[in-house]
Amino acid sequence: MLNADTKLLKSHPTPLIVLVFHLLLTHFCRGQFQLIGSSQPIVATLGHDIILPCHLDPAEDASGLTLEWTRADLNPRFVHVWRDGQELESKKHPSFEGRTSLFIDELKLGNISLKVSKVKIGDQGTYRCFIPSPGKQSSVQLVVAAVFSPVLSLAGIDKDTSGVVLQCESKGWYPEPEVVWLDGEGNLLSAGPTETVRGPDDLYTVSSRVTVEKRHSNNFTCRVQQKNINQTRETHIYISDDFFEVQSSSFTLTVGLAVSLAVCILLILLLVFFVWKWRQNIIINKRSHRGNSDKGEEKNCSKRNKTEDQRETLMADGTVQMEVLNKGKGKKKNKHKTEQQLKEEQQRREEAENRVKRVLTLFSEELETRKNEVKLKQSELQQLREEKQKIQNNLQTPKEDLENKHEEVHVFIFIY
């Protein structure tokens, strides 16, 4: 009878034995979990919130454990410390004060992921999720990125090729990006060197220029990219054929105006030369006339002296009538000679005046013709400028739209 009871007890264990076995199994298996983080870098957008993943596998209640998030390059190295059911603010690094938190309600499920608010450039680094007992840990790499769409604008005209110069600028990038230009078919364009400026906030501003000419497709793209974080932003612009024609016409008109101005200056110099020459001739004629007058006066004086001698002789001989007759003839001869000189001088003066009038007439006609040409060119230039202004206004609208959308661009990449 006793043997039968013993066999029955061995074949059917009591609930007490099952409970003891369960407790022993739980005691020996406790702490055999693993911490699972992320094998790939976590990319965070500057100024946004990010979650650094870490959880227990298999899932287990972690609310009563000591949890530490640290970064080896910091002093102190603690980013977040959880002990005895509460956070220890005094141990964490000052730069993370008020910016880290755990998901309290999910600790019971084994989720000990860390939330970092308002990510900064200095938050970039490798974080360690650590449970001191039983010494389990996992690492998560955080990469901070700042990306913004570029802004395209017209920078001017290349006088050598009459091409349009485009400028691309993008502010607030991290890490440093590169800039490439593409045409409508996706081919790379040859552009000048990229200018890079790093600001006091460690963010990069990049700008680049390219000269484009009229093509089959006048679509152009400025692409700003950061390959390490796999981030790309690009902006497109379309330039109409009319705009290229306006720029070419404007360049031709400018050359024409320069040539016309040079011709006008040459004509003015010629006019000044002719006027100067004419005045020199007048001065020479006056000097010649004065010399002739002096000679005439000397001759008159000589004749008067001779006449006086004759008069004295005639008076001595009593021939007063002969003296009067000779004197009348001398005056008549001198008067005739003086009138002839005046006529010659008057004739030379009239000829000089006529020459100057002809030159002035020709210059006036040429100047009036150039004025009409300049007015016509100015009218065409004003029309071209108005067309250019319309095109620029049309291009300004998408530019303003892009600037308004800068603040709406948000990128969240969570890699688990």
CSV table of C-alpha atoms in Angstrom, one decimal:
chain,number,residue,atom,x,y,z
A,1,MET,CA,0.0,0.0,0.0
A,2,LEU,CA,2.8,2.4,0.8
A,3,ASN,CA,4.7,1.6,-2.4
A,4,ALA,CA,1.6,2.4,-4.4
A,5,ASP,CA,1.2,5.8,-2.7
A,6,THR,CA,4.9,6.6,-3.4
A,7,LYS,CA,4.5,5.8,-7.0
A,8,LEU,CA,1.4,8.0,-7.3
A,9,LEU,CA,3.2,10.9,-5.6
A,10,LYS,CA,6.1,10.6,-8.1
A,11,SER,CA,3.9,10.5,-11.1
A,12,HIS,CA,1.8,13.5,-10.1
A,13,PRO,CA,4.0,16.4,-8.7
A,14,THR,CA,2.2,18.6,-6.2
A,15,PRO,CA,1.6,22.4,-7.0
A,16,LEU,CA,4.1,23.3,-4.3
A,17,ILE,CA,6.9,21.6,-6.3
A,18,VAL,CA,5.8,23.4,-9.5
A,19,LEU,CA,5.8,26.8,-7.6
A,20,VAL,CA,9.3,26.2,-6.2
A,21,PHE,CA,10.6,25.2,-9.6
A,22,HIS,CA,9.2,28.4,-11.2
A,23,LEU,CA,10.7,30.6,-8.5
A,24,LEU,CA,14.1,29.0,-8.9
A,25,LEU,CA,13.9,29.4,-12.7
A,26,THR,CA,12.9,33.0,-12.5
A,27,HIS,CA,15.8,33.7,-10.0
A,28,PHE,CA,18.4,32.1,-12.2
A,29,CYS,CA,17.2,33.5,-15.5
A,30,ARG,CA,16.7,37.1,-14.2
A,31,GLY,CA,19.3,39.4,-15.8
A,32,GLN,CA,19.8,37.3,-18.9
A,33,PHE,CA,18.3,40.0,-21.2
A,34,GLN,CA,20.1,42.0,-23.9
A,35,LEU,CA,20.1,45.7,-24.6
A,36,ILE,CA,19.2,46.5,-28.2
A,37,GLY,CA,20.0,49.9,-29.6
A,38,SER,CA,20.6,50.9,-33.3
A,39,SER,CA,23.2,49.6,-35.6
A,40,GLN,CA,22.8,52.6,-37.9
A,41,PRO,CA,23.4,56.3,-37.1
A,42,ILE,CA,20.4,58.3,-36.1
A,43,VAL,CA,20.1,61.5,-38.1
A,44,ALA,CA,18.5,64.4,-36.2
A,45,THR,CA,17.4,67.8,-37.6
A,46,LEU,CA,18.8,70.8,-35.9
A,47,GLY,CA,16.4,72.3,-33.4
A,48,HIS,CA,14.0,69.3,-33.5
A,49,ASP,CA,13.4,66.4,-31.1
A,50,ILE,CA,15.0,63.0,-31.6
A,51,ILE,CA,14.7,59.6,-29.9
A,52,LEU,CA,17.8,57.4,-29.2
A,53,PRO,CA,16.4,53.8,-29.3
A,54,CYS,CA,17.3,51.3,-26.6
A,55,HIS,CA,15.1,48.4,-25.2
A,56,LEU,CA,15.4,45.1,-23.3
A,57,ASP,CA,15.2,41.9,-25.2
A,58,PRO,CA,13.3,40.0,-24.0
A,59,ALA,CA,11.0,42.7,-22.6
A,60,GLU,CA,11.2,43.1,-18.9
A,61,ASP,CA,10.2,45.7,-16.3
A,62,ALA,CA,13.0,48.2,-16.1
A,63,SER,CA,11.4,50.8,-13.8
A,64,GLY,CA,13.3,49.5,-10.7
A,65,LEU,CA,16.7,49.2,-12.4
A,66,THR,CA,19.5,51.8,-12.5
A,67,LEU,CA,19.7,53.2,-16.0
A,68,GLU,CA,22.5,55.4,-17.4
A,69,TRP,CA,22.8,57.3,-20.7
A,70,THR,CA,26.4,58.5,-21.1
A,71,ARG,CA,28.8,60.0,-23.7
A,72,ALA,CA,32.5,59.4,-23.3
A,73,ASP,CA,33.7,62.7,-24.8
A,74,LEU,CA,31.8,64.7,-22.1
A,75,ASN,CA,32.8,65.7,-18.6
A,76,PRO,CA,30.8,64.7,-16.7
A,77,ARG,CA,29.9,62.0,-19.1
A,78,PHE,CA,26.3,61.5,-17.9
A,79,VAL,CA,23.5,62.6,-20.2
A,80,HIS,CA,20.6,61.0,-18.2
A,81,VAL,CA,20.6,58.9,-15.0
A,82,TRP,CA,17.6,57.0,-13.6
A,83,ARG,CA,17.9,55.5,-10.1
A,84,ASP,CA,15.4,54.4,-7.5
A,85,GLY,CA,12.4,55.4,-9.7
A,86,GLN,CA,13.6,59.0,-10.4
A,87,GLU,CA,15.9,61.0,-12.5
A,88,LEU,CA,19.2,62.4,-10.9
A,89,GLU,CA,19.5,65.9,-12.4
A,90,SER,CA,22.6,66.7,-10.4
A,91,LYS,CA,24.7,64.1,-12.2
A,92,LYS,CA,24.0,65.1,-15.9
A,93,HIS,CA,26.1,67.3,-18.1
A,94,PRO,CA,24.9,71.0,-18.0
A,95,SER,CA,24.3,71.2,-21.8
A,96,PHE,CA,21.5,68.6,-21.5
A,97,GLU,CA,19.8,70.2,-18.6
A,98,GLY,CA,16.0,70.1,-19.1
A,99,ARG,CA,16.4,68.5,-22.6
A,100,THR,CA,16.4,64.7,-21.9
A,101,SER,CA,13.7,62.3,-20.7
A,102,LEU,CA,12.7,58.7,-20.6
A,103,PHE,CA,9.3,57.2,-21.5
A,104,ILE,CA,8.2,56.5,-17.9
A,105,ASP,CA,5.0,54.6,-18.8
A,106,GLU,CA,7.0,52.3,-21.1
A,107,LEU,CA,9.7,51.3,-18.6
A,108,LYS,CA,7.6,48.4,-17.5
A,109,LEU,CA,7.7,47.1,-21.1
A,110,GLY,CA,11.5,47.3,-21.3
A,111,ASN,CA,11.7,50.5,-23.3
A,112,ILE,CA,14.5,52.7,-22.0
A,113,SER,CA,14.9,54.9,-25.1
A,114,LEU,CA,16.1,58.5,-24.5
A,115,LYS,CA,14.3,61.5,-25.9
A,116,VAL,CA,16.5,64.6,-26.6
A,117,SER,CA,14.7,67.9,-27.2
A,118,LYS,CA,15.8,70.8,-29.3
A,119,VAL,CA,18.8,69.1,-30.8
A,120,LYS,CA,22.0,71.2,-31.0
A,121,ILE,CA,25.2,70.9,-33.1
A,122,GLY,CA,27.1,69.8,-29.9
A,123,ASP,CA,24.7,66.9,-29.4
A,124,GLN,CA,26.4,64.9,-32.1
A,125,GLY,CA,28.3,61.9,-30.9
A,126,THR,CA,28.1,58.3,-29.7
A,127,TYR,CA,25.8,57.6,-26.7
A,128,ARG,CA,25.9,54.5,-24.5
A,129,CYS,CA,22.8,53.0,-23.0
A,130,PHE,CA,24.0,51.2,-19.8
A,131,ILE,CA,22.5,49.1,-17.0
A,132,PRO,CA,25.2,48.7,-14.3
A,133,SER,CA,23.6,45.5,-12.9
A,134,PRO,CA,24.0,43.1,-14.6
A,135,GLY,CA,26.4,45.2,-16.7
A,136,LYS,CA,24.5,45.3,-20.0
A,137,GLN,CA,25.1,48.1,-22.6
A,138,SER,CA,24.4,49.2,-26.1
A,139,SER,CA,25.6,52.2,-28.3
A,140,VAL,CA,23.8,54.6,-30.5
A,141,GLN,CA,25.4,57.2,-32.8
A,142,LEU,CA,23.7,60.5,-33.3
A,143,VAL,CA,24.3,62.7,-36.3
A,144,VAL,CA,23.0,66.3,-36.3
A,145,ALA,CA,22.0,67.7,-39.7
A,146,ALA,CA,20.8,71.1,-40.8
A,147,VAL,CA,19.5,71.5,-44.4
A,148,PHE,CA,17.8,74.3,-46.2
A,149,SER,CA,16.7,74.7,-49.8
A,150,PRO,CA,18.9,77.0,-51.9
A,151,VAL,CA,17.8,80.4,-53.3
A,152,LEU,CA,18.4,81.2,-57.0
A,153,SER,CA,18.8,84.7,-58.4
A,154,LEU,CA,20.0,86.6,-61.5
A,155,ALA,CA,23.5,88.1,-60.7
A,156,GLY,CA,24.1,89.9,-64.0
A,157,ILE,CA,25.3,89.5,-67.6
A,158,ASP,CA,28.7,88.2,-68.9
A,159,LYS,CA,29.9,90.9,-71.3
A,160,ASP,CA,32.2,88.5,-73.1
A,161,THR,CA,29.6,85.9,-74.0
A,162,SER,CA,26.4,87.8,-73.4
A,163,GLY,CA,25.3,84.9,-71.1
A,164,VAL,CA,23.2,85.2,-68.0
A,165,VAL,CA,25.0,84.8,-64.6
A,166,LEU,CA,23.0,82.8,-62.0
A,167,GLN,CA,23.8,82.8,-58.3
A,168,CYS,CA,22.8,80.0,-55.9
A,169,GLU,CA,23.0,80.5,-52.1
A,170,SER,CA,21.9,78.2,-49.2
A,171,LYS,CA,22.3,79.1,-45.5
A,172,GLY,CA,22.2,77.0,-42.4
A,173,TRP,CA,23.8,73.7,-43.4
A,174,TYR,CA,25.6,71.2,-41.2
A,175,PRO,CA,27.8,69.3,-42.0
A,176,GLU,CA,29.4,71.3,-44.8
A,177,PRO,CA,27.7,70.5,-48.2
A,178,GLU,CA,28.7,70.8,-51.8
A,179,VAL,CA,27.0,72.7,-54.7
A,180,VAL,CA,26.5,71.4,-58.2
A,181,TRP,CA,24.7,72.9,-61.3
A,182,LEU,CA,22.7,70.9,-63.8
A,183,ASP,CA,21.0,71.8,-67.1
A,184,GLY,CA,17.6,70.6,-68.2
A,185,GLU,CA,18.9,67.2,-69.3
A,186,GLY,CA,20.7,66.6,-65.9
A,187,ASN,CA,24.2,67.3,-67.2
A,188,LEU,CA,26.7,68.9,-65.0
A,189,LEU,CA,27.5,72.6,-65.7
A,190,SER,CA,31.0,74.1,-65.3
A,191,ALA,CA,30.7,76.7,-62.5
A,192,GLY,CA,33.1,78.8,-60.5
A,193,PRO,CA,34.5,77.7,-57.1
A,194,THR,CA,32.0,77.3,-54.3
A,195,GLU,CA,32.3,80.0,-51.6
A,196,THR,CA,31.8,78.6,-48.0
A,197,VAL,CA,31.4,80.6,-44.8
A,198,ARG,CA,31.1,79.0,-41.4
A,199,GLY,CA,29.2,81.2,-38.9
A,200,PRO,CA,29.5,81.5,-35.1
A,201,ASP,CA,26.7,78.9,-34.7
A,202,ASP,CA,28.9,76.4,-36.7
A,203,LEU,CA,26.4,76.4,-39.6
A,204,TYR,CA,27.7,76.7,-43.1
A,205,THR,CA,26.6,79.1,-45.9
A,206,VAL,CA,27.5,78.1,-49.4
A,207,SER,CA,27.2,80.1,-52.6
A,208,SER,CA,28.1,79.5,-56.2
A,209,ARG,CA,27.8,81.2,-59.6
A,210,VAL,CA,27.5,79.9,-63.1
A,211,THR,CA,27.2,81.5,-66.6
A,212,VAL,CA,24.5,80.0,-68.8
A,213,GLU,CA,23.8,80.6,-72.5
A,214,LYS,CA,20.6,80.0,-74.5
A,215,ARG,CA,19.9,76.3,-74.9
A,216,HIS,CA,17.3,73.9,-76.2
A,217,SER,CA,15.9,73.7,-72.7
A,218,ASN,CA,16.5,76.8,-70.6
A,219,ASN,CA,15.8,74.9,-67.3
A,220,PHE,CA,18.7,75.1,-64.8
A,221,THR,CA,19.0,73.5,-61.3
A,222,CYS,CA,21.2,74.3,-58.3
A,223,ARG,CA,21.6,71.3,-56.1
A,224,VAL,CA,23.1,71.4,-52.6
A,225,GLN,CA,23.9,68.0,-51.1
A,226,GLN,CA,25.6,66.3,-48.1
A,227,LYS,CA,26.4,62.8,-49.0
A,228,ASN,CA,27.4,61.7,-45.5
A,229,ILE,CA,23.9,62.2,-44.1
A,230,ASN,CA,22.2,61.5,-47.5
A,231,GLN,CA,20.5,64.9,-47.7
A,232,THR,CA,19.9,66.9,-50.9
A,233,ARG,CA,18.0,70.1,-51.6
A,234,GLU,CA,17.6,71.7,-55.0
A,235,THR,CA,15.9,74.6,-56.7
A,236,HIS,CA,15.0,75.0,-60.4
A,237,ILE,CA,14.8,78.1,-62.5
A,238,TYR,CA,13.6,78.7,-66.1
A,239,ILE,CA,14.9,81.5,-68.3
A,240,SER,CA,12.9,82.4,-71.4
A,241,ASP,CA,14.4,82.8,-74.8
A,242,ASP,CA,13.1,86.4,-74.8
A,243,PHE,CA,15.3,87.2,-71.8
A,244,PHE,CA,18.4,86.1,-73.6
A,245,GLU,CA,17.4,88.2,-76.7
A,246,VAL,CA,16.8,91.2,-74.5
A,247,GLN,CA,20.3,90.9,-73.0
A,248,SER,CA,21.9,90.5,-76.4
A,249,SER,CA,20.0,93.5,-77.8
A,250,SER,CA,21.0,95.6,-74.7
A,251,PHE,CA,24.6,94.7,-75.2
A,252,THR,CA,24.5,95.7,-78.9
A,253,LEU,CA,22.7,98.9,-78.1
A,254,THR,CA,25.3,99.8,-75.5
A,255,VAL,CA,28.1,99.4,-78.1
A,256,GLY,CA,26.2,101.5,-80.6
A,257,LEU,CA,25.7,104.3,-78.1
A,258,ALA,CA,29.4,104.2,-77.3
A,259,VAL,CA,30.4,104.5,-81.0
A,260,SER,CA,27.9,107.4,-81.5
A,261,LEU,CA,29.3,109.2,-78.5
A,262,ALA,CA,32.8,108.8,-79.8
A,263,VAL,CA,31.8,110.3,-83.2
A,264,CYS,CA,30.1,113.2,-81.5
A,265,ILE,CA,33.2,114.0,-79.5
A,266,LEU,CA,35.3,113.8,-82.7
A,267,LEU,CA,33.0,116.3,-84.4
A,268,ILE,CA,33.2,118.7,-81.5
A,269,LEU,CA,37.0,118.6,-81.5
A,270,LEU,CA,37.0,119.3,-85.3
A,271,LEU,CA,34.7,122.3,-84.7
A,272,VAL,CA,36.9,123.6,-82.0
A,273,PHE,CA,39.9,123.3,-84.3
A,274,PHE,CA,38.2,125.2,-87.1
A,275,VAL,CA,37.1,128.0,-84.8
A,276,TRP,CA,40.7,128.3,-83.4
A,277,LYS,CA,42.1,128.4,-87.0
A,278,TRP,CA,39.6,131.0,-88.0
A,279,ARG,CA,40.5,133.2,-85.1
A,280,GLN,CA,44.2,132.8,-85.9
A,281,ASN,CA,43.6,134.0,-89.4
A,282,ILE,CA,41.7,137.0,-88.2
A,283,ILE,CA,44.5,137.9,-85.8
A,284,ILE,CA,47.1,137.5,-88.7
A,285,ASN,CA,44.9,139.7,-91.0
A,286,LYS,CA,44.6,142.4,-88.4
A,287,ARG,CA,48.4,142.4,-87.8
A,288,SER,CA,48.9,142.6,-91.6
A,289,HIS,CA,46.4,145.5,-91.9
A,290,ARG,CA,48.1,147.4,-89.1
A,291,GLY,CA,51.5,146.9,-90.8
A,292,ASN,CA,50.0,148.2,-94.1
A,293,SER,CA,48.4,151.1,-92.3
A,294,ASP,CA,51.8,152.1,-90.7
A,295,LYS,CA,53.5,151.9,-94.1
A,296,GLY,CA,50.7,154.1,-95.6
A,297,GLU,CA,51.1,156.6,-92.9
A,298,GLU,CA,54.9,156.8,-93.4
A,299,LYS,CA,54.3,157.3,-97.1
A,300,ASN,CA,51.7,160.0,-96.4
A,301,CYS,CA,54.1,161.7,-94.0
A,302,SER,CA,56.8,161.6,-96.6
A,303,LYS,CA,54.5,163.0,-99.2
A,304,ARG,CA,53.3,165.7,-96.9
A,305,ASN,CA,56.8,166.7,-96.2
A,306,LYS,CA,57.6,166.8,-99.9
A,307,THR,CA,54.4,168.8,-100.5
A,308,GLU,CA,55.4,171.2,-97.8
A,309,ASP,CA,58.8,171.6,-99.4
A,310,GLN,CA,57.1,172.1,-102.8
A,311,ARG,CA,54.7,174.6,-101.2
A,312,GLU,CA,57.5,176.6,-99.8
A,313,THR,CA,59.2,176.5,-103.2
A,314,LEU,CA,56.1,177.5,-105.0
A,315,MET,CA,55.3,180.2,-102.4
A,316,ALA,CA,58.8,181.4,-103.0
A,317,ASP,CA,58.2,181.5,-106.7
A,318,GLY,CA,54.6,182.7,-106.3
A,319,THR,CA,53.0,179.6,-107.8
A,320,VAL,CA,50.3,178.9,-105.1
A,321,GLN,CA,47.9,177.4,-107.6
A,322,MET,CA,50.3,174.6,-108.6
A,323,GLU,CA,50.7,173.6,-104.9
A,324,VAL,CA,46.9,173.3,-104.3
A,325,LEU,CA,46.5,171.2,-107.4
A,326,ASN,CA,49.3,168.7,-106.4
A,327,LYS,CA,47.8,168.5,-102.8
A,328,GLY,CA,44.4,167.6,-104.2
A,329,LYS,CA,45.8,164.9,-106.4
A,330,GLY,CA,47.7,163.3,-103.4
A,331,LYS,CA,44.7,163.1,-101.2
A,332,LYS,CA,42.6,161.5,-103.9
A,333,LYS,CA,45.3,158.8,-104.5
A,334,ASN,CA,45.6,158.0,-100.7
A,335,LYS,CA,41.8,157.8,-100.3
A,336,HIS,CA,41.5,155.4,-103.3
A,337,LYS,CA,44.2,153.2,-101.8
A,338,THR,CA,42.6,153.0,-98.3
A,339,GLU,CA,39.2,152.1,-99.8
A,340,GLN,CA,40.8,149.2,-101.7
A,341,GLN,CA,42.4,147.8,-98.6
A,342,LEU,CA,39.1,148.0,-96.7
A,343,LYS,CA,37.3,146.2,-99.5
A,344,GLU,CA,40.0,143.4,-99.5
A,345,GLU,CA,39.8,143.0,-95.7
A,346,GLN,CA,36.0,143.0,-95.8
A,347,GLN,CA,36.1,140.3,-98.5
A,348,ARG,CA,38.5,138.1,-96.5
A,349,ARG,CA,36.3,138.4,-93.4
A,350,GLU,CA,33.2,137.4,-95.4
A,351,GLU,CA,35.0,134.4,-96.8
A,352,ALA,CA,36.1,133.3,-93.3
A,353,GLU,CA,32.6,133.8,-91.9
A,354,ASN,CA,31.1,131.8,-94.8
A,355,ARG,CA,33.6,128.9,-94.1
A,356,VAL,CA,32.7,128.9,-90.4
A,357,LYS,CA,29.0,129.0,-91.2
A,358,ARG,CA,29.3,126.0,-93.6
A,359,VAL,CA,31.2,124.0,-90.9
A,360,LEU,CA,28.6,125.0,-88.3
A,361,THR,CA,25.8,124.0,-90.6
A,362,LEU,CA,27.4,120.6,-91.3
A,363,PHE,CA,28.1,120.0,-87.6
A,364,SER,CA,24.5,121.0,-86.7
A,365,GLU,CA,23.1,118.6,-89.2
A,366,GLU,CA,25.4,115.8,-88.1
A,367,LEU,CA,24.6,116.5,-84.4
A,368,GLU,CA,20.9,116.6,-85.0
A,369,THR,CA,21.1,113.2,-86.8
A,370,ARG,CA,23.1,111.7,-83.9
A,371,LYS,CA,20.6,113.1,-81.4
A,372,ASN,CA,17.7,111.5,-83.3
A,373,GLU,CA,19.7,108.2,-83.3
A,374,VAL,CA,20.4,108.4,-79.6
A,375,LYS,CA,16.8,109.2,-78.8
A,376,LEU,CA,15.7,106.2,-80.9
A,377,LYS,CA,18.3,103.9,-79.1
A,378,GLN,CA,17.2,105.3,-75.7
A,379,SER,CA,13.6,104.5,-76.5
A,380,GLU,CA,14.5,100.9,-77.5
A,381,LEU,CA,16.7,100.5,-74.4
A,382,GLN,CA,13.8,101.7,-72.2
A,383,GLN,CA,11.5,99.2,-73.8
A,384,LEU,CA,14.1,96.4,-73.3
A,385,ARG,CA,14.5,97.5,-69.7
A,386,GLU,CA,10.8,97.3,-69.1
A,387,GLU,CA,10.7,93.8,-70.6
A,388,LYS,CA,13.6,92.8,-68.4
A,389,GLN,CA,11.9,94.2,-65.3
A,390,LYS,CA,8.8,92.2,-66.1
A,391,ILE,CA,10.9,89.0,-66.4
A,392,GLN,CA,12.7,89.7,-63.1
A,393,ASN,CA,9.3,90.3,-61.4
A,394,ASN,CA,8.1,87.0,-62.7
A,395,LEU,CA,11.3,85.3,-61.3
A,396,GLN,CA,11.0,87.1,-58.0
A,397,THR,CA,7.7,85.5,-57.2
A,398,PRO,CA,9.0,81.9,-57.0
A,399,LYS,CA,12.0,83.2,-55.1
A,400,GLU,CA,9.8,84.7,-52.4
A,401,ASP,CA,7.8,81.5,-52.3
A,402,LEU,CA,11.0,79.5,-51.7
A,403,GLU,CA,12.1,81.8,-48.9
A,404,ASN,CA,8.7,81.5,-47.3
A,405,LYS,CA,8.9,77.7,-47.4
A,406,HIS,CA,12.3,77.5,-45.7
A,407,GLU,CA,10.7,77.4,-42.3
A,408,GLU,CA,8.3,74.7,-43.4
A,409,VAL,CA,10.9,72.2,-44.4
A,410,HIS,CA,11.2,69.5,-41.7
A,411,VAL,CA,13.1,66.2,-42.1
A,412,PHE,CA,12.7,63.4,-39.6
A,413,ILE,CA,14.8,60.2,-40.2
A,414,PHE,CA,14.5,57.5,-37.6
A,415,ILE,CA,16.5,54.3,-38.3
A,416,TYR,CA,16.0,51.5,-35.9
